[in-house]
PDB file of C-alpha atoms in Angstrom:
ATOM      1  CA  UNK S   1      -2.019  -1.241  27.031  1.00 36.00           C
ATOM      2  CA  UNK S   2      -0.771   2.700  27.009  1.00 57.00           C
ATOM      3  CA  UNK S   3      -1.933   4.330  24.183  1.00 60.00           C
ATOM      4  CA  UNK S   4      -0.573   6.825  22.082  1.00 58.00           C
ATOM      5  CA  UNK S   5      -1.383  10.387  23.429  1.00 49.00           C
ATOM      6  CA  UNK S   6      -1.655  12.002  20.404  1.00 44.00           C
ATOM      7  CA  UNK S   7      -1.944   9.419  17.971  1.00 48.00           C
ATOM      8  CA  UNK S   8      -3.470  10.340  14.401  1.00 41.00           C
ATOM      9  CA  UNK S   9      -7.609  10.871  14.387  1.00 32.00           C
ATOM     10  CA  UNK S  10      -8.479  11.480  11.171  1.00 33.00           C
ATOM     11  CA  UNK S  11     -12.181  11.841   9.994  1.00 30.00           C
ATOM     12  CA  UNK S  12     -12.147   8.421   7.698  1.00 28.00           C
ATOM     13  CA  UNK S  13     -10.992   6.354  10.937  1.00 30.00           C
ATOM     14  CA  UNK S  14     -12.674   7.911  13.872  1.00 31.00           C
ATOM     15  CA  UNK S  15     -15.801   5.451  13.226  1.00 25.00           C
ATOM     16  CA  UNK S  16     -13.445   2.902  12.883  1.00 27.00           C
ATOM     17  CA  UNK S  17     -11.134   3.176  15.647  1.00 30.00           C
ATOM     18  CA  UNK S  18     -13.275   4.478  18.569  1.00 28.00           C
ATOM     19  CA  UNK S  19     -14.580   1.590  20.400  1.00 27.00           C
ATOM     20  CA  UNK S  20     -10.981  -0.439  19.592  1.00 27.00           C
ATOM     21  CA  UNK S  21      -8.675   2.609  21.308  1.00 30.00           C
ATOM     22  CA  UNK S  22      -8.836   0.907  24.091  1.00 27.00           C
ATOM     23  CA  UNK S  23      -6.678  -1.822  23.122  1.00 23.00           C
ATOM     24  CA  UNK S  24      -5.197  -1.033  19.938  1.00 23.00           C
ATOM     25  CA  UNK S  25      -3.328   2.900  20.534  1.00 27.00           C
ATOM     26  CA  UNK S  26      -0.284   1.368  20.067  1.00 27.00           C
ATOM     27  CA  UNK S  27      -1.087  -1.675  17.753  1.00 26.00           C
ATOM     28  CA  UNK S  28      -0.420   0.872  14.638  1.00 27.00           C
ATOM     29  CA  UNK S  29       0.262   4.127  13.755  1.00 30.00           C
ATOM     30  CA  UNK S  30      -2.962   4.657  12.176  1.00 30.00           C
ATOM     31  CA  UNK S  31      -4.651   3.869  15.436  1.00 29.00           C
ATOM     32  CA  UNK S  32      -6.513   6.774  17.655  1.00 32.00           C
ATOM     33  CA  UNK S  33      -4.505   7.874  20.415  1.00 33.00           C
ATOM     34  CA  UNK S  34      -5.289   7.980  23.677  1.00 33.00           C
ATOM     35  CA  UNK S  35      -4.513  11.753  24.264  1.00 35.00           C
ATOM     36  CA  UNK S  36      -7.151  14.253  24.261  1.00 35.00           C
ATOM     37  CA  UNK S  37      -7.438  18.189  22.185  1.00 45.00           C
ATOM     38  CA  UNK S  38      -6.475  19.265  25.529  1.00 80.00           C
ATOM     39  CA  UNK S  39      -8.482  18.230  28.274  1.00 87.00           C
ATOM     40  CA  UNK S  40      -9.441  20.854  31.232  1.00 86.00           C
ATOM     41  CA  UNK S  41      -8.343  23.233  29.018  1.00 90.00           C
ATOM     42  CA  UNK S  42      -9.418  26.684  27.265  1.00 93.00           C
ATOM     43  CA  UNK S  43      -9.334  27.998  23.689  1.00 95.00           C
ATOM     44  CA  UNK S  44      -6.819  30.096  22.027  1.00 97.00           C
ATOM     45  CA  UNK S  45      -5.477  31.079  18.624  1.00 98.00           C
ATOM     46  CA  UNK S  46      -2.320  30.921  16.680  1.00 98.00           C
ATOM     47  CA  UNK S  47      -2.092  34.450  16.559  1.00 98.00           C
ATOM     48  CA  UNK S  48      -0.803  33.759  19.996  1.00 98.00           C
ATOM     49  CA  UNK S  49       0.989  30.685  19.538  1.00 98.00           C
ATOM     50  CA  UNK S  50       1.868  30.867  15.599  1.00 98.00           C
ATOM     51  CA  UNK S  51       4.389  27.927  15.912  1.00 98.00           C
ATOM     52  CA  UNK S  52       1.893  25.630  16.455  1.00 98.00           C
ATOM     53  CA  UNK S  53       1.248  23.844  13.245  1.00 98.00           C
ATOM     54  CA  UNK S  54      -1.775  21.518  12.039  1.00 98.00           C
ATOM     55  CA  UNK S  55      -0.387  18.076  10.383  1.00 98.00           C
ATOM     56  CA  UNK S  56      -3.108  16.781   8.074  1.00 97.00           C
ATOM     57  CA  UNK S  57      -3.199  14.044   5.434  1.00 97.00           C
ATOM     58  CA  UNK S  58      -3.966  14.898   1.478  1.00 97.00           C
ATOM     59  CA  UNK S  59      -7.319  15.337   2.145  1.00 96.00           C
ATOM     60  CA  UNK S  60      -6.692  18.254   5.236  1.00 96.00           C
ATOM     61  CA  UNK S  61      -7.928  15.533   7.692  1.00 96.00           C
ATOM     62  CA  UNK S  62      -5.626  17.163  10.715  1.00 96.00           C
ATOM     63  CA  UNK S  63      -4.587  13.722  12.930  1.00 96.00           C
ATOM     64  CA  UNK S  64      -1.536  15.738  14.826  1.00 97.00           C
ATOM     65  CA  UNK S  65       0.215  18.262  15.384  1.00 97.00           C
ATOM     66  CA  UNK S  66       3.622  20.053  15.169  1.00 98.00           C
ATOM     67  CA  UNK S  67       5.729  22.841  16.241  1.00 98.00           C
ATOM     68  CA  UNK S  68       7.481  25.385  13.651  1.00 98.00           C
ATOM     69  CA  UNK S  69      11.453  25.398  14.765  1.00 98.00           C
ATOM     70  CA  UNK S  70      12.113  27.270  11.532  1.00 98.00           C
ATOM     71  CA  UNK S  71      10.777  28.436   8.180  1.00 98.00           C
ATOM     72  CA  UNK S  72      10.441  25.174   6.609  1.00 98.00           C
ATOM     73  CA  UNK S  73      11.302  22.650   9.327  1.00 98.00           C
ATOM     74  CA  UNK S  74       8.617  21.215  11.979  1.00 98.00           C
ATOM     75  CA  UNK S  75       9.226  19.094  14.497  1.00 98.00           C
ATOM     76  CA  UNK S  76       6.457  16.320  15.848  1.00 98.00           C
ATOM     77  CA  UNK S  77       6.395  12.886  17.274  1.00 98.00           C
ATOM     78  CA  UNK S  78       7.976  10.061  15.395  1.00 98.00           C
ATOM     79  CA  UNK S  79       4.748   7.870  15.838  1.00 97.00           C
ATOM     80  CA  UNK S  80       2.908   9.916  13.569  1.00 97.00           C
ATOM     81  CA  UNK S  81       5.161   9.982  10.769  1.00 98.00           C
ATOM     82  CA  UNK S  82       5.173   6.112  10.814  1.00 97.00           C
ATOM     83  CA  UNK S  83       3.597   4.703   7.488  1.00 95.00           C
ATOM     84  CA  UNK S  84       3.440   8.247   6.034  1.00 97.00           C
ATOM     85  CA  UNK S  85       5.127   9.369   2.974  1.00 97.00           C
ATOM     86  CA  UNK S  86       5.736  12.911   1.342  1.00 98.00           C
ATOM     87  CA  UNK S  87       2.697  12.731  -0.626  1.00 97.00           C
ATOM     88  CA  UNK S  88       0.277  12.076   2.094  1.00 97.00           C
ATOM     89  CA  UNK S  89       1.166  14.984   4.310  1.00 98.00           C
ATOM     90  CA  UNK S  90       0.106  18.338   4.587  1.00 98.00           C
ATOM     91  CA  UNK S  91       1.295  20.908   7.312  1.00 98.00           C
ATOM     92  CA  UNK S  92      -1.333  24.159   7.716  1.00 98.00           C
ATOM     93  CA  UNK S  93      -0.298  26.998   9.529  1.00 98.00           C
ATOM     94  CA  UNK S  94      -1.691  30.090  11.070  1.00 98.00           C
ATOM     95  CA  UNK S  95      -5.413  28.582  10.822  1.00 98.00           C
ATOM     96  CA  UNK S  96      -6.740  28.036  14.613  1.00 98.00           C
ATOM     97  CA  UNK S  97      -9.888  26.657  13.260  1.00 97.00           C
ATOM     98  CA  UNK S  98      -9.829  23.342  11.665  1.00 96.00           C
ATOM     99  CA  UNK S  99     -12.650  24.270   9.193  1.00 95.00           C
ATOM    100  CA  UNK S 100     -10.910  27.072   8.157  1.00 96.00           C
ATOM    101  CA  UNK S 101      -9.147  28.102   5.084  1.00 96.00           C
ATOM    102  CA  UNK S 102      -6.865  30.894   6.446  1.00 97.00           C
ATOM    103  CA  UNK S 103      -3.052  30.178   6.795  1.00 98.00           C
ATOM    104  CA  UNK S 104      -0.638  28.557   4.741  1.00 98.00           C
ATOM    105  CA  UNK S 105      -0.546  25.107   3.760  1.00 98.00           C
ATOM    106  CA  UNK S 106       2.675  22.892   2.763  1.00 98.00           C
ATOM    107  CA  UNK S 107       3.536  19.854   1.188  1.00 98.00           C
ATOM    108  CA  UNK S 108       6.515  18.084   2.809  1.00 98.00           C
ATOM    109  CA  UNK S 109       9.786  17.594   0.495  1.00 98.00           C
ATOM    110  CA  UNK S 110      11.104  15.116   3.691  1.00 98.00           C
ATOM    111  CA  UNK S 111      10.414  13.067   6.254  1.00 98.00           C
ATOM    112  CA  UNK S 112      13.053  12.517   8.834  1.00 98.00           C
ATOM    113  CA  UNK S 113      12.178  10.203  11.398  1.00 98.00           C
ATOM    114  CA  UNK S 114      14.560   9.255  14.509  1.00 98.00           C
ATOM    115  CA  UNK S 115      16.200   5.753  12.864  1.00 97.00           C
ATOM    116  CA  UNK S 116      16.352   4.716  16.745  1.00 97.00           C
ATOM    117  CA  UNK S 117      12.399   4.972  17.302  1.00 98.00           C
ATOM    118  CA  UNK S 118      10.352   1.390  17.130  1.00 96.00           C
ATOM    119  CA  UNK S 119       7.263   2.842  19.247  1.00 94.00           C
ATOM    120  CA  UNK S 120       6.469   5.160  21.783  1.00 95.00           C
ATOM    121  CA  UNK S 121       7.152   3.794  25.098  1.00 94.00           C
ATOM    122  CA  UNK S 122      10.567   2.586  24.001  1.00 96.00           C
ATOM    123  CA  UNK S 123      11.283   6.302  23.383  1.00 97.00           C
ATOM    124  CA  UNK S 124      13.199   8.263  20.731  1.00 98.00           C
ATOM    125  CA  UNK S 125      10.119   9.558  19.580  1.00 98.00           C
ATOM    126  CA  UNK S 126      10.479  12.547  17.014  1.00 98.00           C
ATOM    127  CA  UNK S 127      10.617  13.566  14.002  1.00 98.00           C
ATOM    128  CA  UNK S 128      11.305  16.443  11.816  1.00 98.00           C
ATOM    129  CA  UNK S 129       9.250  17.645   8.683  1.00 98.00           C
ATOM    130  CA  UNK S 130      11.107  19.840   5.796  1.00 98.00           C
ATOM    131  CA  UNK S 131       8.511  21.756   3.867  1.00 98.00           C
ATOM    132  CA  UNK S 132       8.145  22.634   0.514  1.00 98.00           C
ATOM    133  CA  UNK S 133       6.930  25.839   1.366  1.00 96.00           C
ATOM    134  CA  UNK S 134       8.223  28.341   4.206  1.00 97.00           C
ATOM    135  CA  UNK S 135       6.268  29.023   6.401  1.00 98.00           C
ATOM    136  CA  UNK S 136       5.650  33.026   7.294  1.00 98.00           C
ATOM    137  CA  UNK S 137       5.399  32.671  11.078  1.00 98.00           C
ATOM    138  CA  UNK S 138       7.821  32.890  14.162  1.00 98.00           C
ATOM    139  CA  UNK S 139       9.134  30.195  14.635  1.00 98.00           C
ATOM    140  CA  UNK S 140      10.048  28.714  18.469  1.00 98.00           C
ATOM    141  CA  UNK S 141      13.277  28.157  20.270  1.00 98.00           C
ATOM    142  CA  UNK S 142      13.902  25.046  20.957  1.00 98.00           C
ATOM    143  CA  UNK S 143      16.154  23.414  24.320  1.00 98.00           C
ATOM    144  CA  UNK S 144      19.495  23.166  23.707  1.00 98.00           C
ATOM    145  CA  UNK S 145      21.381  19.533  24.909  1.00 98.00           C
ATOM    146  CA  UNK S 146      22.045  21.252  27.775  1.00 97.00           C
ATOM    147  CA  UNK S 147      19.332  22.430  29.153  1.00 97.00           C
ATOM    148  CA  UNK S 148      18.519  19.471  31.490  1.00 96.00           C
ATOM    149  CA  UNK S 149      17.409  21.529  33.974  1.00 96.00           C
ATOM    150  CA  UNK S 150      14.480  22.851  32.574  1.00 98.00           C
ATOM    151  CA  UNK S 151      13.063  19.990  33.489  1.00 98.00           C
ATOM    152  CA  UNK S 152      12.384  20.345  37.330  1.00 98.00           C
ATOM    153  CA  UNK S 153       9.412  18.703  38.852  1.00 97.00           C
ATOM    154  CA  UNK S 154       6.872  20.803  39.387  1.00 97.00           C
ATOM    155  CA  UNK S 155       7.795  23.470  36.412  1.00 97.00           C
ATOM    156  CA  UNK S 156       4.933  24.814  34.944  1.00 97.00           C
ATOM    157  CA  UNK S 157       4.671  23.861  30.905  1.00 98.00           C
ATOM    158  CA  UNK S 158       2.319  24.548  28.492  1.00 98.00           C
ATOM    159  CA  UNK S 159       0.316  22.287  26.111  1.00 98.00           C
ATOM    160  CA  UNK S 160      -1.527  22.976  23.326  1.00 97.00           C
ATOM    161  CA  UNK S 161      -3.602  21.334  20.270  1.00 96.00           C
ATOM    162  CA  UNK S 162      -6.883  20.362  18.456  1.00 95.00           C
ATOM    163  CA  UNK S 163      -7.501  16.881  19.811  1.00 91.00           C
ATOM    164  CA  UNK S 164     -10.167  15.991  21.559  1.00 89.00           C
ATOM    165  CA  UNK S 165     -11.498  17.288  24.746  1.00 86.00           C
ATOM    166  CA  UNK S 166     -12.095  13.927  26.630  1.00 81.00           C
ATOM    167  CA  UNK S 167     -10.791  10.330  25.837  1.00 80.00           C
ATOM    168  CA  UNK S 168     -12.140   8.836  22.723  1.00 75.00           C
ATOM    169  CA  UNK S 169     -14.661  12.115  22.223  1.00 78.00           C
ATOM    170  CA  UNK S 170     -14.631  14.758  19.483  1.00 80.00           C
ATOM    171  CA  UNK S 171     -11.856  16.677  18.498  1.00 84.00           C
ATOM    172  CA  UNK S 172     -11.676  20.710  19.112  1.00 90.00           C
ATOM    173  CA  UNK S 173     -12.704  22.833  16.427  1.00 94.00           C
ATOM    174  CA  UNK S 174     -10.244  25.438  17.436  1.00 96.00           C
ATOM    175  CA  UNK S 175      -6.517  25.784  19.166  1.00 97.00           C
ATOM    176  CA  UNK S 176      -6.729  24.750  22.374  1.00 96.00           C
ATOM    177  CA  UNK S 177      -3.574  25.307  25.523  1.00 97.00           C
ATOM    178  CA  UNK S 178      -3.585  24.120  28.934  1.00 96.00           C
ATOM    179  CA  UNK S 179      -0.597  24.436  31.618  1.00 97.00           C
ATOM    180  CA  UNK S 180      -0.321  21.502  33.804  1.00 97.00           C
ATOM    181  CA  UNK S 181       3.359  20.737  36.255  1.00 98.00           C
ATOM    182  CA  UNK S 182       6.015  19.000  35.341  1.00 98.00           C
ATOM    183  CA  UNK S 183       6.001  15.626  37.322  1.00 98.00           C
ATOM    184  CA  UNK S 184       8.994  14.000  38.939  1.00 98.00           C
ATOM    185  CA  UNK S 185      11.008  11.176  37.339  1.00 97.00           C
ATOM    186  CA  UNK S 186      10.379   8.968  40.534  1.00 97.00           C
ATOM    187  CA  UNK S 187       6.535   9.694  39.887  1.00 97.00           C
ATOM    188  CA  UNK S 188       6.255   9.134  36.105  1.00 97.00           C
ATOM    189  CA  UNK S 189       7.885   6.171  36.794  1.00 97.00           C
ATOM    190  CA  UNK S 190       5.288   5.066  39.373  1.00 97.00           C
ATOM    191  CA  UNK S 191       2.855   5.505  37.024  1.00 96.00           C
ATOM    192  CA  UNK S 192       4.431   3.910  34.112  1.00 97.00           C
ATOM    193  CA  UNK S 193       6.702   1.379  35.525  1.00 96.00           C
ATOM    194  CA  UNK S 194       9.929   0.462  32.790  1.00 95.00           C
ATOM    195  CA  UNK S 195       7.499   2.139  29.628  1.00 96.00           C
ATOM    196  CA  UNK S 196       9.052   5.614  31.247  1.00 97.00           C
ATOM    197  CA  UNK S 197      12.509   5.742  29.771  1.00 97.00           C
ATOM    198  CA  UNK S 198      13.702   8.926  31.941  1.00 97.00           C
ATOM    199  CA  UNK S 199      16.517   9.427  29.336  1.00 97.00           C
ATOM    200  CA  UNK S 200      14.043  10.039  26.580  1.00 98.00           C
ATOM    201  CA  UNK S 201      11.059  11.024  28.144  1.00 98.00           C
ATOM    202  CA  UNK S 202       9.145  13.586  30.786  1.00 98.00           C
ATOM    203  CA  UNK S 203       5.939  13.557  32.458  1.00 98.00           C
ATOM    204  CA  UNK S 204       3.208  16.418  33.062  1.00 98.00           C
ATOM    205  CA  UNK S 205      -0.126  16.901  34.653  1.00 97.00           C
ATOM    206  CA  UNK S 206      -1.901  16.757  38.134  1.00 96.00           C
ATOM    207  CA  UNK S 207      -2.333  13.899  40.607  1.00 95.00           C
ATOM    208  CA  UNK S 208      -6.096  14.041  40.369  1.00 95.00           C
ATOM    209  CA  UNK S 209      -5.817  14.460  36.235  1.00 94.00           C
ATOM    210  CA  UNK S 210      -8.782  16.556  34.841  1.00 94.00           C
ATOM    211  CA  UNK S 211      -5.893  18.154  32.375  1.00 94.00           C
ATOM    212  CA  UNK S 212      -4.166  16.557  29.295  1.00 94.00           C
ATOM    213  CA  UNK S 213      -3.045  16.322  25.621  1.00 95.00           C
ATOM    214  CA  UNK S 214      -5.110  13.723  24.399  1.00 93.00           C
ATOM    215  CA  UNK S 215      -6.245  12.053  20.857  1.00 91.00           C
ATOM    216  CA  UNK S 216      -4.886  14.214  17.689  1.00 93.00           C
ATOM    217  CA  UNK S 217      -2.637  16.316  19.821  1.00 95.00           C
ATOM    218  CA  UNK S 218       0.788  14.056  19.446  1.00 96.00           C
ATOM    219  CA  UNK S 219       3.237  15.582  18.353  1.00 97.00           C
ATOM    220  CA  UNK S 220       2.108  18.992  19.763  1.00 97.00           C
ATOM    221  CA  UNK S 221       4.401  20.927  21.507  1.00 98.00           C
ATOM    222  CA  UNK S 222       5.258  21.263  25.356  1.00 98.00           C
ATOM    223  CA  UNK S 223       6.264  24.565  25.893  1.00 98.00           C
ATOM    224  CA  UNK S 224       8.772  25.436  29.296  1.00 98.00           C
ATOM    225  CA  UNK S 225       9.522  29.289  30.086  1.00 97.00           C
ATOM    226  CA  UNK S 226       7.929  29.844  26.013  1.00 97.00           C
ATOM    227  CA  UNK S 227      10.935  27.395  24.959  1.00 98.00           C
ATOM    228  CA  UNK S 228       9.846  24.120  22.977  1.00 98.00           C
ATOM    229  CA  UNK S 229      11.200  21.130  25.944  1.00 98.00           C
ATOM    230  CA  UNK S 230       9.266  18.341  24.597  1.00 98.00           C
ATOM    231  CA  UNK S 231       6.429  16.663  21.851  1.00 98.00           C
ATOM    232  CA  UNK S 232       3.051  15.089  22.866  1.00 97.00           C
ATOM    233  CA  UNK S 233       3.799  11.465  22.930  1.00 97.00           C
ATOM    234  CA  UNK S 234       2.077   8.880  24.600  1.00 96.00           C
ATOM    235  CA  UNK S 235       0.092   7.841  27.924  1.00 95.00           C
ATOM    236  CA  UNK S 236      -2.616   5.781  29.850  1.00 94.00           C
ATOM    237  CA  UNK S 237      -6.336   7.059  28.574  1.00 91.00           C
ATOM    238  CA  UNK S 238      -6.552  11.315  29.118  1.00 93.00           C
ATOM    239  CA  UNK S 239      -6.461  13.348  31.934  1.00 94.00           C
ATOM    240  CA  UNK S 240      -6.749   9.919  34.437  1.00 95.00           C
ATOM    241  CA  UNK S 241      -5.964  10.522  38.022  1.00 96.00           C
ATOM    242  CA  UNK S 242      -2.343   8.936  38.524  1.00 96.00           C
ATOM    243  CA  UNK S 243      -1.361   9.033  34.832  1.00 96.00           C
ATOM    244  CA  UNK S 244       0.132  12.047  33.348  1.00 96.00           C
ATOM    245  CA  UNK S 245       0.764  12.609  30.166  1.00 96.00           C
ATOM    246  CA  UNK S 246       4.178  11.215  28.826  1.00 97.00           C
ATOM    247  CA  UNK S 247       5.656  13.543  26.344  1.00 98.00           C
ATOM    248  CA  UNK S 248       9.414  13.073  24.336  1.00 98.00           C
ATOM    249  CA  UNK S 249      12.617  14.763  26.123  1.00 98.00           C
ATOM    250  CA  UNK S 250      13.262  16.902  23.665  1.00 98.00           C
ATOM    251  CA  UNK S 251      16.691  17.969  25.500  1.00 98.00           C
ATOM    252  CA  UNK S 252      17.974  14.426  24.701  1.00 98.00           C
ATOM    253  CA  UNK S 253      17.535  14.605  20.726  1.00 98.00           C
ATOM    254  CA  UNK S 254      18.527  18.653  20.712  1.00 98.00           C
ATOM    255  CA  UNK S 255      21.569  17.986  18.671  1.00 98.00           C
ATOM    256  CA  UNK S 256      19.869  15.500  16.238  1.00 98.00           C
ATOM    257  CA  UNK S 257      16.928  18.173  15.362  1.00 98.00           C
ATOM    258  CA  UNK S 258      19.349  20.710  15.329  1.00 98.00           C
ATOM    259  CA  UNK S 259      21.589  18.282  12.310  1.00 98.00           C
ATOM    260  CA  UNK S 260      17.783  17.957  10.493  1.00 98.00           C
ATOM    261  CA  UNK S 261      17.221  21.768  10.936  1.00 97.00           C
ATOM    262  CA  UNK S 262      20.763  23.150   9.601  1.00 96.00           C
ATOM    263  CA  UNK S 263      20.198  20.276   6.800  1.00 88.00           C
TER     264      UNK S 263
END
């Protein structure tokens, strides 16, 4: 079964949930994912990338992530919002550690959640977050609905999060960002067979793997030509050799982020 690439990894269920990711990514949305903090890649800060947001529960657990579209609106994956309410969410950002206590931290006055989405691999995965509290960081552009062709295979995007560095292992400590290429429809749909809905979703990463998003970095951003083109979704495992990640279109659902933004 494909697991969620960035599904939720918070410190009360990591015990709980590592030896049944395996089987169970997409069994609930409490689940670990099958995405890694980045694998293959290198550490950074959110000095340089101070979109990049840290999605924690009450406790400041962090289980995803999220990208900063504007003051108080963040957009992440649908999957991780599943089961949540306003009260059990926290957004943090400008910390790149996650022991830190720099930044800004927000409650979350809403919750919007793509009414289409059922679970990952059937697409329509995203969501957008309305804060309580603005956030004082730039925020990202974001693709338009018609910027289809930023999608080319072979583009080089941009990943970035604190999950963990290999499937099932330990989550990063601090930011981590990775580029890996933009795979081709035909390819990602090789891999995936009819899970890859090429309407709502885009692949990236290498033949030979070695470079991915994996547990606690859904809903993460995928950054094309410094432009926000897509959220950390799903996948098979991190980093494996003929499985690249799987991340939302974000092209496709442009106009209904933009209607939760402007809201």
């Amino acid at each position: 079964m494909f697991g969620l690439r960035r599904a939720r990894k918070t410190a009360a269920i990591t015990v709980a949930c590592a030896a049944a990711a395996a089987t169970t990514l997409l069994a609930s949305p409490t689940a670990s994912a099958a995405p890694q903090p980045i694998v293959g890649g290198t550490a950074t800060t959110t000095a340089a990338y101070p979109f990049v947001m840290q999605i924690t529960d009450a406790s400041g657990n962090q289980f995803c992530g999220g990208t900063l579209v504007a003051a108080d609106k963040v957009v992440t994956a649908a999957h991780c919002m599943v089961g949540e309410s306003t009260s059990s969410v926290r957004v943090v950002g400008g910390r790149t550690f996650l022991n830190g206590t720099d930044g800004t931290v927000s409650k979350v006055g809403k919750i919007w959640i793509n009414p289409n989405y059922t679970d990952a691999t059937q697409g329509n995965d995203v969501s957008v977050l309305t804060l309580s509290t603005s956030m004082p960081y730039t925020a990202a552009k974001y693709v338009s609905a018609s910027d289809t062709g930023v999608y080319a295979a072979g583009a080089t995007a941009r990943i970035l999060g604190w999950g963990t560095t290999s499937e099932n292992g330990s989550s990063s400590n601090q930011l981590r960002t990775a580029t890996v290429p933009l795979v081709a429809d035909s390819g990602c749909k090789t891999s995936y067979g009819s899970d890859f809905v090429q309407s709502d979703m885009v692949c990236a990463g290498y033949a030979s793997g070695g470079t991915d998003t994996c547990q606690g970095d859904s809903g993460g951003p995928l950054l094309i030509g410094g432009v926000l083109a897509g959220i950390t979704s799903w996948g098979e495992g991190c980093a494996e050799a003929g499985y690249p990640g799987v991340y939302t279109r974000l092209a496709t659902f442009s106009d209904l982020v933009t209607a939760q933004v402007r809201g």
